[in-house]
Coordinates of C-alpha atoms in Angstrom, one line a residue:
M1 CA -125.5 -13.9 68.1
T2 CA -127.2 -10.1 68.1
L3 CA -129.8 -9.3 70.7
M4 CA -131.0 -5.9 71.3
T5 CA -133.7 -4.3 73.7
S6 CA -135.2 -0.7 74.4
E7 CA -132.5 1.7 72.7
E8 CA -132.1 -1.0 69.5
E9 CA -134.3 -2.0 67.3
D10 CA -135.8 -5.9 69.1
T11 CA -136.0 -7.0 71.9
G12 CA -136.1 -10.6 73.2
Y13 CA -134.9 -12.9 69.6
R14 CA -131.9 -14.1 68.7
K15 CA -129.7 -13.9 66.0
R16 CA -126.5 -15.9 64.8
R17 CA -124.9 -12.2 63.6
K18 CA -122.7 -13.8 60.5
R19 CA -119.6 -11.7 59.0
K20 CA -119.3 -10.3 56.7
M21 CA -115.8 -9.2 55.4
A22 CA -114.2 -6.8 53.3
A23 CA -110.6 -8.4 51.8
V24 CA -108.1 -7.7 55.3
S25 CA -106.2 -4.8 53.8
D26 CA -104.0 -3.9 56.7
H27 CA -100.8 -6.0 56.9
G28 CA -100.6 -8.3 59.8
L29 CA -102.7 -10.0 61.8
K30 CA -102.6 -7.8 64.8
K31 CA -104.0 -4.7 62.7
T32 CA -106.1 -6.9 61.3
V33 CA -108.1 -8.4 64.2
W34 CA -108.4 -4.5 65.9
K35 CA -110.3 -3.9 62.8
R36 CA -112.8 -6.3 63.7
I37 CA -113.3 -4.6 67.3
K38 CA -112.3 -1.3 64.9
E39 CA -116.4 -2.7 62.9
T40 CA -117.9 -4.1 66.5
I41 CA -117.3 -3.5 69.9
I42 CA -115.6 0.2 69.0
A43 CA -118.2 1.4 66.5
D44 CA -121.3 0.4 68.5
S45 CA -119.7 2.1 71.4
R46 CA -119.4 5.6 69.1
K47 CA -123.2 5.6 69.1
S48 CA -123.0 6.9 72.2
D49 CA -121.3 9.7 73.4
I50 CA -121.4 8.5 76.9
W51 CA -117.7 7.3 78.7
K52 CA -117.7 3.0 78.5
I53 CA -116.0 1.2 80.5
L54 CA -114.4 -1.8 79.6
I55 CA -114.4 -5.0 81.0
L56 CA -112.1 -8.1 80.8
D57 CA -111.0 -11.7 81.3
P58 CA -107.2 -12.6 81.6
F59 CA -107.7 -14.7 77.1
T60 CA -108.9 -10.8 76.2
T61 CA -106.9 -8.7 78.4
K62 CA -103.9 -10.7 76.3
L63 CA -106.0 -11.3 72.3
L64 CA -106.5 -6.9 72.7
S65 CA -102.9 -6.2 74.0
S66 CA -101.4 -8.2 71.3
C67 CA -103.2 -5.4 68.8
C68 CA -103.6 -2.2 70.7
K69 CA -102.3 0.2 73.1
M70 CA -104.5 1.6 75.8
S71 CA -104.8 5.6 74.1
D72 CA -106.3 4.2 71.0
L73 CA -109.2 3.1 73.6
M74 CA -109.3 6.8 75.2
S75 CA -109.9 7.6 71.7
E76 CA -112.9 6.0 71.1
K77 CA -114.7 7.6 74.3
I78 CA -113.1 3.8 77.1
T79 CA -112.4 5.1 80.5
I80 CA -111.3 2.4 82.3
V81 CA -110.6 -1.2 81.8
E82 CA -111.4 -3.7 84.8
D83 CA -111.3 -7.5 85.6
L84 CA -113.5 -9.5 84.9
Y85 CA -113.3 -12.0 88.5
R86 CA -112.0 -9.0 90.3
I87 CA -114.0 -6.4 92.9
R88 CA -115.6 -3.9 91.2
E89 CA -115.9 -0.8 91.7
P90 CA -120.2 -0.1 91.0
V91 CA -120.4 3.0 89.3
P92 CA -124.3 2.9 87.9
E93 CA -124.2 6.2 85.6
M94 CA -122.4 4.3 83.3
K95 CA -122.3 1.9 81.0
A96 CA -120.0 -1.0 80.0
I97 CA -118.6 -2.6 77.4
Y98 CA -117.6 -7.1 78.1
F99 CA -115.4 -8.6 76.9
M100 CA -115.1 -11.9 76.8
P101 CA -114.8 -16.2 76.0
P102 CA -118.5 -17.8 76.0
T103 CA -117.8 -19.6 78.9
A104 CA -120.4 -20.3 82.6
K105 CA -117.9 -18.9 84.3
C106 CA -117.5 -15.7 82.3
V107 CA -121.6 -15.1 82.1
D108 CA -121.1 -16.4 85.8
A109 CA -119.8 -13.3 86.5
L110 CA -121.9 -11.2 83.9
I111 CA -124.7 -11.8 86.4
A112 CA -122.9 -10.7 89.4
D113 CA -122.2 -7.4 88.2
F114 CA -126.1 -7.4 87.6
K115 CA -128.4 -9.9 89.8
T116 CA -129.3 -8.3 93.3
K117 CA -128.3 -4.7 92.7
P118 CA -126.8 -3.3 89.6
K119 CA -123.6 -2.3 89.5
Y120 CA -123.1 -0.2 85.9
K121 CA -125.8 1.7 84.3
A122 CA -126.1 -0.6 81.0
A123 CA -124.0 -4.3 79.1
Y124 CA -122.8 -4.1 76.1
I125 CA -122.0 -7.7 75.6
Y126 CA -118.9 -9.2 72.7
F127 CA -118.4 -13.1 73.0
T128 CA -115.2 -13.6 71.0
D129 CA -116.9 -17.0 70.0
Y130 CA -120.5 -19.1 70.0
C131 CA -122.1 -18.5 73.1
P132 CA -123.7 -22.1 74.1
D133 CA -127.8 -21.7 74.3
D134 CA -127.7 -22.9 77.7
L135 CA -125.6 -19.7 78.8
F136 CA -127.4 -17.3 77.1
N137 CA -131.0 -18.2 78.2
N138 CA -129.5 -18.4 81.7
M139 CA -127.7 -14.9 80.8
K140 CA -131.2 -13.3 79.6
L141 CA -132.9 -14.9 82.5
Y142 CA -131.5 -13.2 85.4
C143 CA -129.1 -9.4 83.2
G144 CA -132.0 -9.7 79.9
K145 CA -133.2 -6.0 80.1
Y146 CA -129.8 -5.1 80.8
I147 CA -127.7 -5.7 77.6
R148 CA -128.3 -3.6 75.0
V149 CA -126.4 -5.5 72.8
C150 CA -125.5 -9.0 71.5
K151 CA -122.0 -9.9 69.7
E152 CA -119.9 -12.8 68.6
I153 CA -117.1 -11.8 66.6
N154 CA -115.0 -14.9 66.5
I155 CA -112.0 -13.7 67.1
S156 CA -111.2 -16.9 69.9
F157 CA -107.2 -17.3 68.6
M158 CA -104.0 -14.7 69.5
P159 CA -102.7 -13.0 67.5
Q160 CA -98.6 -12.9 68.3
E161 CA -97.3 -12.4 65.2
A162 CA -98.0 -10.3 61.5
Q163 CA -97.9 -13.8 60.1
V164 CA -97.9 -16.0 63.4
F165 CA -101.5 -17.0 65.7
T166 CA -102.3 -19.2 68.4
C167 CA -104.7 -21.1 70.4
D168 CA -102.9 -19.9 73.9
N169 CA -103.1 -22.7 75.3
P170 CA -100.0 -24.9 76.2
G171 CA -101.7 -27.1 78.0
A172 CA -102.9 -28.7 75.3
F173 CA -100.4 -30.4 74.1
Q174 CA -100.6 -32.7 77.8
S175 CA -104.6 -32.3 76.5
I176 CA -104.3 -34.8 73.6
Y177 CA -100.1 -36.5 74.0
S178 CA -101.0 -37.1 77.9
P179 CA -101.7 -41.1 78.1
N180 CA -103.7 -39.9 81.1
S181 CA -105.3 -36.9 79.5
Q182 CA -109.0 -36.7 80.5
D183 CA -110.0 -33.6 77.8
K184 CA -108.3 -34.3 74.6
K185 CA -111.6 -34.8 73.3
K186 CA -112.7 -31.9 74.1
T187 CA -109.8 -30.3 73.2
L188 CA -109.6 -31.0 69.2
E189 CA -113.5 -29.1 69.1
T190 CA -111.9 -26.3 71.7
M191 CA -108.4 -26.2 68.5
A192 CA -111.4 -26.5 65.7
D193 CA -112.9 -23.1 66.5
Q194 CA -110.0 -21.2 66.7
L195 CA -109.3 -22.6 63.3
V196 CA -112.5 -21.7 62.3
S197 CA -112.9 -17.6 64.1
L198 CA -109.0 -17.2 62.8
C199 CA -110.2 -19.1 58.6
S200 CA -113.1 -15.8 59.6
T201 CA -111.3 -13.5 60.6
L202 CA -109.4 -13.7 57.8
D203 CA -113.0 -14.7 55.6
E204 CA -111.7 -17.2 53.6
Y205 CA -112.5 -21.3 53.2
P206 CA -109.9 -23.4 53.3
G207 CA -109.3 -26.3 50.5
I208 CA -109.0 -28.8 54.3
R209 CA -104.6 -31.4 54.1
Y210 CA -103.5 -33.6 56.6
K211 CA -100.6 -35.1 57.3
K212 CA -100.9 -38.9 57.5
D213 CA -99.7 -40.9 59.3
S214 CA -100.2 -44.4 61.1
N215 CA -99.3 -44.2 64.3
M216 CA -100.8 -40.6 65.5
E217 CA -104.3 -39.5 64.3
N218 CA -105.1 -35.9 65.4
A219 CA -104.4 -34.5 62.7
K220 CA -107.5 -36.3 61.4
T221 CA -109.5 -35.5 63.9
L222 CA -108.3 -32.4 63.7
A223 CA -108.9 -31.5 60.2
E224 CA -112.4 -33.5 60.3
L225 CA -114.0 -31.4 62.7
V226 CA -112.7 -27.8 60.9
D227 CA -114.2 -29.2 57.9
N228 CA -117.6 -29.8 59.9
K229 CA -117.7 -26.6 61.7
L230 CA -116.4 -24.2 59.1
A231 CA -119.5 -25.6 56.5
R232 CA -121.7 -24.9 59.3
H233 CA -120.7 -21.5 60.0
Y234 CA -120.7 -21.0 55.9
E235 CA -123.5 -22.5 55.4
L236 CA -126.0 -19.8 54.9
D237 CA -124.5 -15.8 54.1
D238 CA -125.9 -12.4 55.0
N239 CA -128.1 -12.8 51.2
S240 CA -129.3 -16.9 52.3
K241 CA -126.2 -18.1 49.6
K242 CA -123.3 -20.2 50.8
K243 CA -120.0 -19.3 50.3
G244 CA -117.1 -21.5 48.1
K245 CA -114.6 -22.2 48.7
T246 CA -111.1 -19.3 48.9
Q247 CA -108.0 -19.2 47.4
A248 CA -106.7 -20.3 50.8
Q249 CA -105.5 -24.6 52.2
L250 CA -105.6 -25.4 56.1
L251 CA -102.4 -28.4 56.7
I252 CA -102.3 -29.8 59.4
V253 CA -99.8 -31.3 60.9
E254 CA -98.6 -32.9 64.0
R255 CA -96.4 -32.1 66.3
G256 CA -93.7 -35.5 66.1
F257 CA -93.9 -34.3 61.9
D258 CA -90.3 -32.7 62.5
P259 CA -89.1 -33.3 66.3
V260 CA -85.5 -32.1 65.4
S261 CA -85.7 -28.6 65.2
P262 CA -87.7 -27.7 68.6
I263 CA -84.6 -29.2 70.3
L264 CA -82.2 -28.2 67.7
H265 CA -79.1 -24.7 68.8
E266 CA -81.1 -22.4 66.4
L267 CA -78.9 -18.7 66.0
T268 CA -81.3 -16.8 64.3
Y269 CA -81.7 -13.9 66.1
Q270 CA -85.2 -14.5 67.8
A271 CA -85.2 -18.2 68.7
M272 CA -81.0 -18.1 70.6
A273 CA -82.9 -15.4 72.9
Y274 CA -85.8 -17.3 73.6
D275 CA -83.9 -20.2 74.3
L276 CA -80.5 -19.7 76.2
I277 CA -81.6 -16.1 77.8
N278 CA -84.7 -15.5 80.0
V279 CA -87.1 -14.1 78.5
T280 CA -90.3 -14.8 80.2
N281 CA -93.8 -13.7 78.2
D282 CA -91.6 -11.4 75.4
S283 CA -90.8 -9.1 78.1
Y284 CA -86.3 -10.1 78.3
K285 CA -85.2 -8.1 81.8
F286 CA -81.1 -7.0 82.0
K287 CA -79.2 -4.5 83.0
S288 CA -77.9 -1.1 81.9
K289 CA -75.0 0.2 81.7
D290 CA -75.1 2.2 84.9
G291 CA -76.3 -0.8 86.8
S292 CA -80.1 -0.2 86.5
E293 CA -82.6 -2.7 85.9
K294 CA -84.4 -3.0 82.6
Q295 CA -87.0 -4.1 81.1
A296 CA -88.1 -4.1 78.0
L297 CA -90.8 -6.5 75.6
L298 CA -90.3 -8.1 72.4
N299 CA -92.6 -8.0 70.3
E300 CA -93.5 -5.7 67.3
D301 CA -93.8 -2.0 68.9
D302 CA -90.1 -2.5 68.9
M303 CA -89.4 -2.0 65.0
L304 CA -85.5 -2.6 65.8
W305 CA -87.0 -6.0 67.0
V306 CA -89.1 -6.8 63.3
K307 CA -86.6 -6.1 60.6
L308 CA -83.7 -8.2 62.9
R309 CA -85.1 -11.1 64.8
H310 CA -85.2 -13.5 62.2
K311 CA -81.2 -13.2 61.2
H312 CA -78.4 -15.2 62.0
I313 CA -76.6 -14.2 65.6
A314 CA -72.9 -12.8 63.2
E315 CA -75.7 -10.5 60.8
V316 CA -77.6 -9.0 64.2
S317 CA -73.9 -8.8 66.0
E318 CA -72.6 -7.0 63.0
K319 CA -75.6 -4.4 62.0
I320 CA -76.7 -3.0 65.7
P321 CA -72.5 -1.5 66.8
K322 CA -73.7 -0.2 63.0
M323 CA -77.4 1.3 63.1
V324 CA -76.1 3.0 66.7
K325 CA -72.3 4.7 65.1
E326 CA -75.3 6.0 62.5
I327 CA -77.9 8.0 64.4
A328 CA -75.2 9.0 66.6
A329 CA -73.4 10.6 63.1
S330 CA -77.1 11.8 62.2
K331 CA -77.5 13.5 65.4
K332 CA -74.8 15.9 64.8
Q333 CA -74.9 19.3 63.4
P334 CA -72.2 19.4 60.0
D335 CA -71.2 22.6 60.8
G336 CA -71.8 23.0 64.3
K337 CA -73.7 26.4 64.4
I338 CA -77.6 25.3 65.7
S339 CA -79.7 27.6 64.0
I340 CA -84.0 28.2 65.1
S341 CA -85.2 26.6 62.6
N342 CA -82.6 23.1 62.4
L343 CA -83.3 23.5 66.9
A344 CA -87.5 23.1 66.2
Q345 CA -86.3 20.1 63.6
M346 CA -84.3 18.7 66.0
M347 CA -87.3 19.0 68.1
K348 CA -90.0 17.0 66.3
K349 CA -87.4 14.3 65.8
M350 CA -86.7 13.8 69.8
P351 CA -89.2 11.6 70.9
A352 CA -88.7 9.1 67.5
F353 CA -85.2 9.4 67.9
R354 CA -84.9 8.8 71.5
K355 CA -86.7 6.0 71.1
K356 CA -84.4 4.6 68.9
M357 CA -81.5 5.5 70.7
T358 CA -83.5 3.3 73.5
E359 CA -84.3 0.3 70.8
Q360 CA -80.7 -0.2 69.9
A361 CA -79.7 0.1 74.0
V362 CA -82.1 -2.8 74.3
H363 CA -80.9 -4.7 71.4
L364 CA -77.7 -3.8 72.1
Q365 CA -77.6 -5.7 75.0
L366 CA -79.2 -8.8 74.4
A367 CA -77.4 -9.5 71.2
E368 CA -74.1 -9.2 73.3
D369 CA -76.2 -11.8 75.8
C370 CA -76.2 -13.9 73.4
M371 CA -73.2 -14.2 72.0
Q372 CA -71.6 -14.7 75.0
Q373 CA -74.1 -17.6 76.5
Y374 CA -73.5 -18.6 71.7
S375 CA -69.4 -18.3 73.3
N376 CA -69.6 -20.0 76.7
N377 CA -71.7 -23.2 75.5
V378 CA -73.6 -23.3 72.5
E379 CA -70.4 -22.6 68.9
K380 CA -68.9 -26.1 70.4
L381 CA -72.6 -28.1 70.8
C382 CA -73.9 -26.9 67.0
K383 CA -71.9 -28.3 65.6
A384 CA -72.5 -31.7 66.6
E385 CA -75.9 -31.0 66.4
Q386 CA -75.8 -29.9 62.4
D387 CA -73.8 -33.0 62.0
L388 CA -77.0 -34.9 63.4
A389 CA -79.6 -33.3 62.9
V390 CA -78.4 -32.8 59.0
G391 CA -76.9 -37.2 58.7
A392 CA -73.7 -35.0 56.7
D393 CA -71.1 -32.7 57.4
V394 CA -70.1 -28.5 56.3
E395 CA -68.1 -31.0 53.2
G396 CA -71.4 -32.3 53.1
V397 CA -69.1 -35.9 53.5
K398 CA -72.4 -38.6 55.3
V399 CA -71.7 -39.4 58.5
K400 CA -71.1 -42.9 59.0
D401 CA -71.0 -42.9 62.8
Q402 CA -73.6 -40.9 64.4
M403 CA -71.9 -42.3 67.7
R404 CA -68.9 -40.7 67.3
T405 CA -69.4 -37.3 66.5
L406 CA -72.0 -37.3 69.5
L407 CA -69.6 -38.9 72.6
P408 CA -67.2 -35.7 72.9
V409 CA -70.4 -34.0 74.4
L410 CA -70.8 -36.6 76.5
L411 CA -67.8 -36.2 77.5
H412 CA -67.4 -33.0 78.0
P413 CA -69.6 -30.6 81.2
Y414 CA -72.6 -29.7 79.2
S415 CA -75.3 -29.6 81.6
T416 CA -78.5 -32.5 81.7
H417 CA -80.7 -30.4 78.6
E418 CA -78.2 -30.3 76.5
K419 CA -76.8 -33.2 76.6
V420 CA -80.4 -34.7 76.3
R421 CA -80.8 -32.4 73.5
A422 CA -77.9 -33.8 72.1
V423 CA -78.9 -36.9 71.9
L424 CA -82.4 -36.9 70.9
L425 CA -81.7 -35.4 68.0
Y426 CA -78.8 -38.9 67.6
I427 CA -81.9 -41.3 68.7
F428 CA -84.2 -39.4 65.6
S429 CA -81.2 -39.0 62.9
Q430 CA -81.4 -42.9 62.7
N431 CA -84.8 -43.0 64.0
G432 CA -84.6 -45.3 66.2
T433 CA -82.6 -47.0 68.5
T434 CA -81.9 -50.4 70.4
E435 CA -83.4 -50.6 73.8
E436 CA -79.5 -51.4 75.6
N437 CA -78.0 -48.4 73.1
L438 CA -80.5 -46.6 75.2
N439 CA -79.8 -47.8 78.3
K440 CA -76.0 -46.7 78.3
L441 CA -77.0 -43.6 76.1
I442 CA -78.7 -42.9 80.0
Q443 CA -77.1 -44.1 81.9
H444 CA -73.9 -41.8 80.9
V445 CA -76.3 -38.5 80.7
K446 CA -76.9 -39.9 84.3
I447 CA -81.0 -39.4 84.1
E448 CA -80.9 -42.9 85.2
D449 CA -84.8 -41.4 87.2
E450 CA -85.6 -38.5 84.3
R451 CA -85.3 -41.1 81.2
E452 CA -89.0 -39.7 80.5
F453 CA -86.3 -37.6 78.8
I454 CA -85.5 -39.4 76.1
L455 CA -89.1 -43.0 76.8
N456 CA -91.8 -40.2 76.4
W457 CA -91.8 -38.7 72.6
K458 CA -93.0 -41.9 72.1
E459 CA -96.8 -40.5 73.4
L460 CA -95.9 -38.7 69.9
G461 CA -95.5 -41.3 67.6
V462 CA -91.9 -40.1 66.6
P463 CA -89.7 -44.3 67.4
I464 CA -87.3 -44.1 70.4
I465 CA -86.2 -48.0 70.4
T466 CA -86.5 -49.7 67.0
S467 CA -84.6 -52.8 65.9
P468 CA -81.8 -52.6 63.6
S469 CA -83.5 -54.0 60.5
L470 CA -86.2 -50.9 61.2
F471 CA -84.4 -48.4 62.0
A472 CA -86.0 -46.3 58.6
R473 CA -83.6 -44.1 55.8
R474 CA -84.1 -40.3 57.1
P475 CA -87.3 -38.4 54.3
S476 CA -85.9 -37.3 50.9
R477 CA -85.5 -33.0 51.5
R478 CA -85.5 -30.6 49.1
D479 CA -82.3 -30.4 48.3
R480 CA -80.4 -27.1 50.0
S481 CA -77.0 -27.3 48.9
Q482 CA -76.8 -24.6 46.1
D483 CA -78.5 -22.5 49.6
E484 CA -76.6 -19.6 51.2
T485 CA -75.5 -21.2 54.6
Y486 CA -73.9 -20.9 58.0
N487 CA -71.9 -23.8 58.8
L488 CA -74.0 -24.2 62.2
S489 CA -77.0 -23.2 60.7
R490 CA -77.2 -25.6 58.2
W491 CA -80.5 -27.7 59.3
T492 CA -83.7 -26.1 57.5
P493 CA -86.7 -27.8 59.4
V494 CA -89.6 -30.0 57.5
I495 CA -92.4 -27.4 57.4
K496 CA -90.1 -25.3 55.3
D497 CA -90.4 -28.3 52.4
V498 CA -94.0 -28.4 53.2
M499 CA -95.1 -24.9 52.8
E500 CA -92.8 -24.4 49.6
D501 CA -94.2 -28.0 48.3
A502 CA -98.0 -27.0 49.5
V503 CA -97.2 -23.3 47.2
E504 CA -96.4 -25.0 44.2
N505 CA -98.5 -27.6 44.0
K506 CA -96.0 -30.5 44.7
L507 CA -97.8 -32.8 48.5
D508 CA -98.4 -36.2 47.6
T509 CA -101.9 -36.0 48.2
R510 CA -101.3 -40.3 49.3
E511 CA -98.7 -38.1 52.0
W512 CA -100.9 -35.1 52.9
P513 CA -105.2 -35.9 51.8
H514 CA -107.8 -33.3 50.6
Q515 CA -110.2 -33.7 53.9
S516 CA -111.8 -31.1 51.5
E517 CA -110.4 -30.3 48.2
S518 CA -109.4 -26.6 47.1
P519 CA -110.7 -24.6 44.7
A520 CA -108.8 -26.7 41.1
A521 CA -106.4 -23.8 40.0
W522 CA -105.3 -23.3 44.4
N523 CA -101.1 -23.4 43.8
G524 CA -100.9 -20.6 46.6
S525 CA -99.8 -17.8 43.3
G526 CA -103.0 -16.9 42.0
A527 CA -101.5 -17.7 38.5
V528 CA -98.4 -18.8 38.6
S529 CA -96.1 -20.1 41.5
A530 CA -92.8 -17.9 40.2
R531 CA -89.9 -17.6 43.6
Q532 CA -88.5 -14.2 43.1
H533 CA -86.1 -12.9 45.3
K534 CA -87.2 -9.6 45.2
T535 CA -89.7 -8.0 48.2
I536 CA -93.0 -8.1 47.9
S537 CA -94.8 -6.2 49.5
Q538 CA -98.5 -6.7 51.4
E539 CA -100.8 -5.2 49.0
E540 CA -99.4 -7.0 45.7
R541 CA -99.6 -9.2 48.4
R542 CA -103.1 -9.4 49.4
T543 CA -104.4 -10.5 45.7
G544 CA -103.1 -13.9 45.6
S545 CA -103.4 -16.7 47.8
R546 CA -102.5 -17.8 51.6
L547 CA -101.3 -21.3 52.8
I548 CA -102.7 -20.8 56.2
I549 CA -100.0 -23.7 58.5
F550 CA -101.6 -25.7 61.2
I551 CA -99.3 -27.4 64.0
I552 CA -100.7 -29.5 66.6
G553 CA -98.5 -29.6 69.9
G554 CA -96.4 -26.4 69.7
M555 CA -94.5 -24.3 66.8
S556 CA -90.6 -23.2 67.8
F557 CA -89.5 -20.1 66.2
S558 CA -87.6 -21.4 63.5
E559 CA -90.3 -23.1 62.1
M560 CA -92.1 -19.2 62.2
R561 CA -89.1 -17.6 60.0
S562 CA -90.0 -20.0 58.0
A563 CA -93.5 -18.8 57.3
Y564 CA -91.4 -15.5 56.9
E565 CA -89.6 -17.0 53.8
V566 CA -91.8 -18.3 52.5
T567 CA -94.1 -15.7 51.6
Q568 CA -91.2 -12.8 51.2
S569 CA -89.7 -15.8 48.6
V570 CA -93.0 -16.9 46.7
K571 CA -94.9 -13.9 44.3
S572 CA -98.7 -13.5 45.5
C573 CA -99.1 -16.1 48.6
E574 CA -99.3 -15.7 52.3
V575 CA -98.2 -18.2 54.6
I576 CA -100.1 -18.1 58.3
I577 CA -99.1 -20.3 61.1
G578 CA -100.2 -21.2 63.6
S579 CA -100.1 -24.2 67.0
S580 CA -101.7 -24.5 70.1
H581 CA -98.3 -22.5 71.3
I582 CA -94.8 -21.5 71.2
L583 CA -92.7 -23.6 72.3
T584 CA -88.7 -23.5 73.8
P585 CA -86.4 -26.7 73.9
T586 CA -86.3 -26.4 78.0
G587 CA -90.3 -26.2 77.9
L588 CA -90.5 -29.0 74.9
L589 CA -88.0 -31.4 76.6
E590 CA -89.9 -30.2 80.3
D591 CA -93.3 -31.0 79.0
I592 CA -92.5 -33.9 77.2
K593 CA -91.3 -35.4 80.8
A594 CA -95.0 -35.1 82.1
L595 CA -96.1 -36.7 79.4
S596 CA -96.4 -39.1 82.1
K597 CA -97.2 -38.2 84.8
R598 CA -100.3 -39.4 86.5
P599 CA -103.9 -37.0 87.2
V600 CA -103.9 -34.8 90.1
E601 CA -106.9 -36.5 92.3
T602 CA -109.1 -33.5 93.5
F603 CA -111.0 -33.4 96.5
T604 CA -114.1 -31.6 98.0
V605 CA -114.0 -31.3 101.5
D606 CA -116.3 -33.5 102.8
E607 CA -114.8 -36.5 100.7
R608 CA -110.9 -35.4 101.6
S609 CA -112.4 -35.6 105.9
N610 CA -114.6 -39.1 104.8
A611 CA -111.0 -40.5 103.6

């Protein structure tokens, strides 16, 4: 929508603004989002020489932080960034840019800034998504004369990494899977809006498919919602022409389709760090060699992290010390003499050198922490976990007695969570167990009062208690016997099979029905689906197709890694993966346990006093 007053061309009428986006050339979702923000908010801001205040809510604060720095904003004459909900000093000579979701809470906070005595000279309002009529009219009524621009820019998802996005909503897990949930429908609607906003940002109108499941309907429901909302969004473009389908596919699956991947101990660097080390909000805290407390952000500004995050911990532990030696050697002068020109060159390189050394110090420590955890606990667990998950040992011999594999884990003094993870892998490996056997396992792990860790998986459609006659066979998997793998990292996330099958046009339509068709020739790589091993640049890849995967109920780091691996191995296809949020094994177990909790009843003061 666009509302303009005296400074612009038009007054008092409302128009939904349709964006016409060129194909995105910059690599990565974060850069794509920043480009969009520059083309809307920043482009409007440049029309005036006056320095401005930027006002954000928690979601847009996180969104902007993910894709730009304060220096980027300062260079665009945005001098102050403020919190929408905090008490702010009036600055009547300055214009304010409001970037926020179209919620009643945000609009009320905006109205409060102008209703009695205006805090700012004018308001430039940018909503992350479509603003409902009632909120728009309310805003227009109370502060219409101060509004210079009001636009919906359609960025309601969170770009986490170059090929990873979330809905920034960990609470969606309870909303969708708790039997006591009151807002499942609303949560799926919001998710659908966020997926439409992702497609719009990428300028894609994908064909949509979902994983059929006789027990669960969420993937089908979400696919229908996204399909309907996309059709409305792309109904008419700026030239009054309907947008046709693009070379993209969107696949929607539920968390229960692969319960193994988010529970296993992963030995790749990123997954291991978030599972075993206390990394909160991507922040890693550690003690440096001199004993001082340090903090580092694990994100894509750290190029060493980007380079190492998907590598096995054995490779990481080998690479980092080598890099440190190389950097130290490169700093030394070969003949020990330093000329003025050499000194000038060294000074120029100092900031980059310091940055590299800092990154390496962080990753030396983080890799060391991971290896320590691995040596203390995880190494012995991993063999049993891999045998249960894969159904075969390192030699490829089928595991005939899963209980014999599980028992050593139960008899060892591992933590409760570690034992629960192993028990779950045992149950998943058999597609369920008997009630009698489950009770024995629960006694072994001593979680009689916390059996929800295991039982509540049924809410995700995962079989937990079944009769022996119903123990199903393992679903067939792609043959990876020729792939080079580490003995304790033999499991491949199921979603990787799905990605590769989708790209090669091999998905079974009975298991993956079409909610809406893709272009007939789609095979994920433009014209051919050839595998190759040479590195493909983003420039080469963007001329092909996109495969967007969305997992309802959280995604694991190993599934995120799969998107990069498939993108790299398949010609001209970019795989983007998203979910409501990113999972860690411990967080997922706590979420599973909480599914059976009753919602907390809330009272007003009057109701409580009358009770």
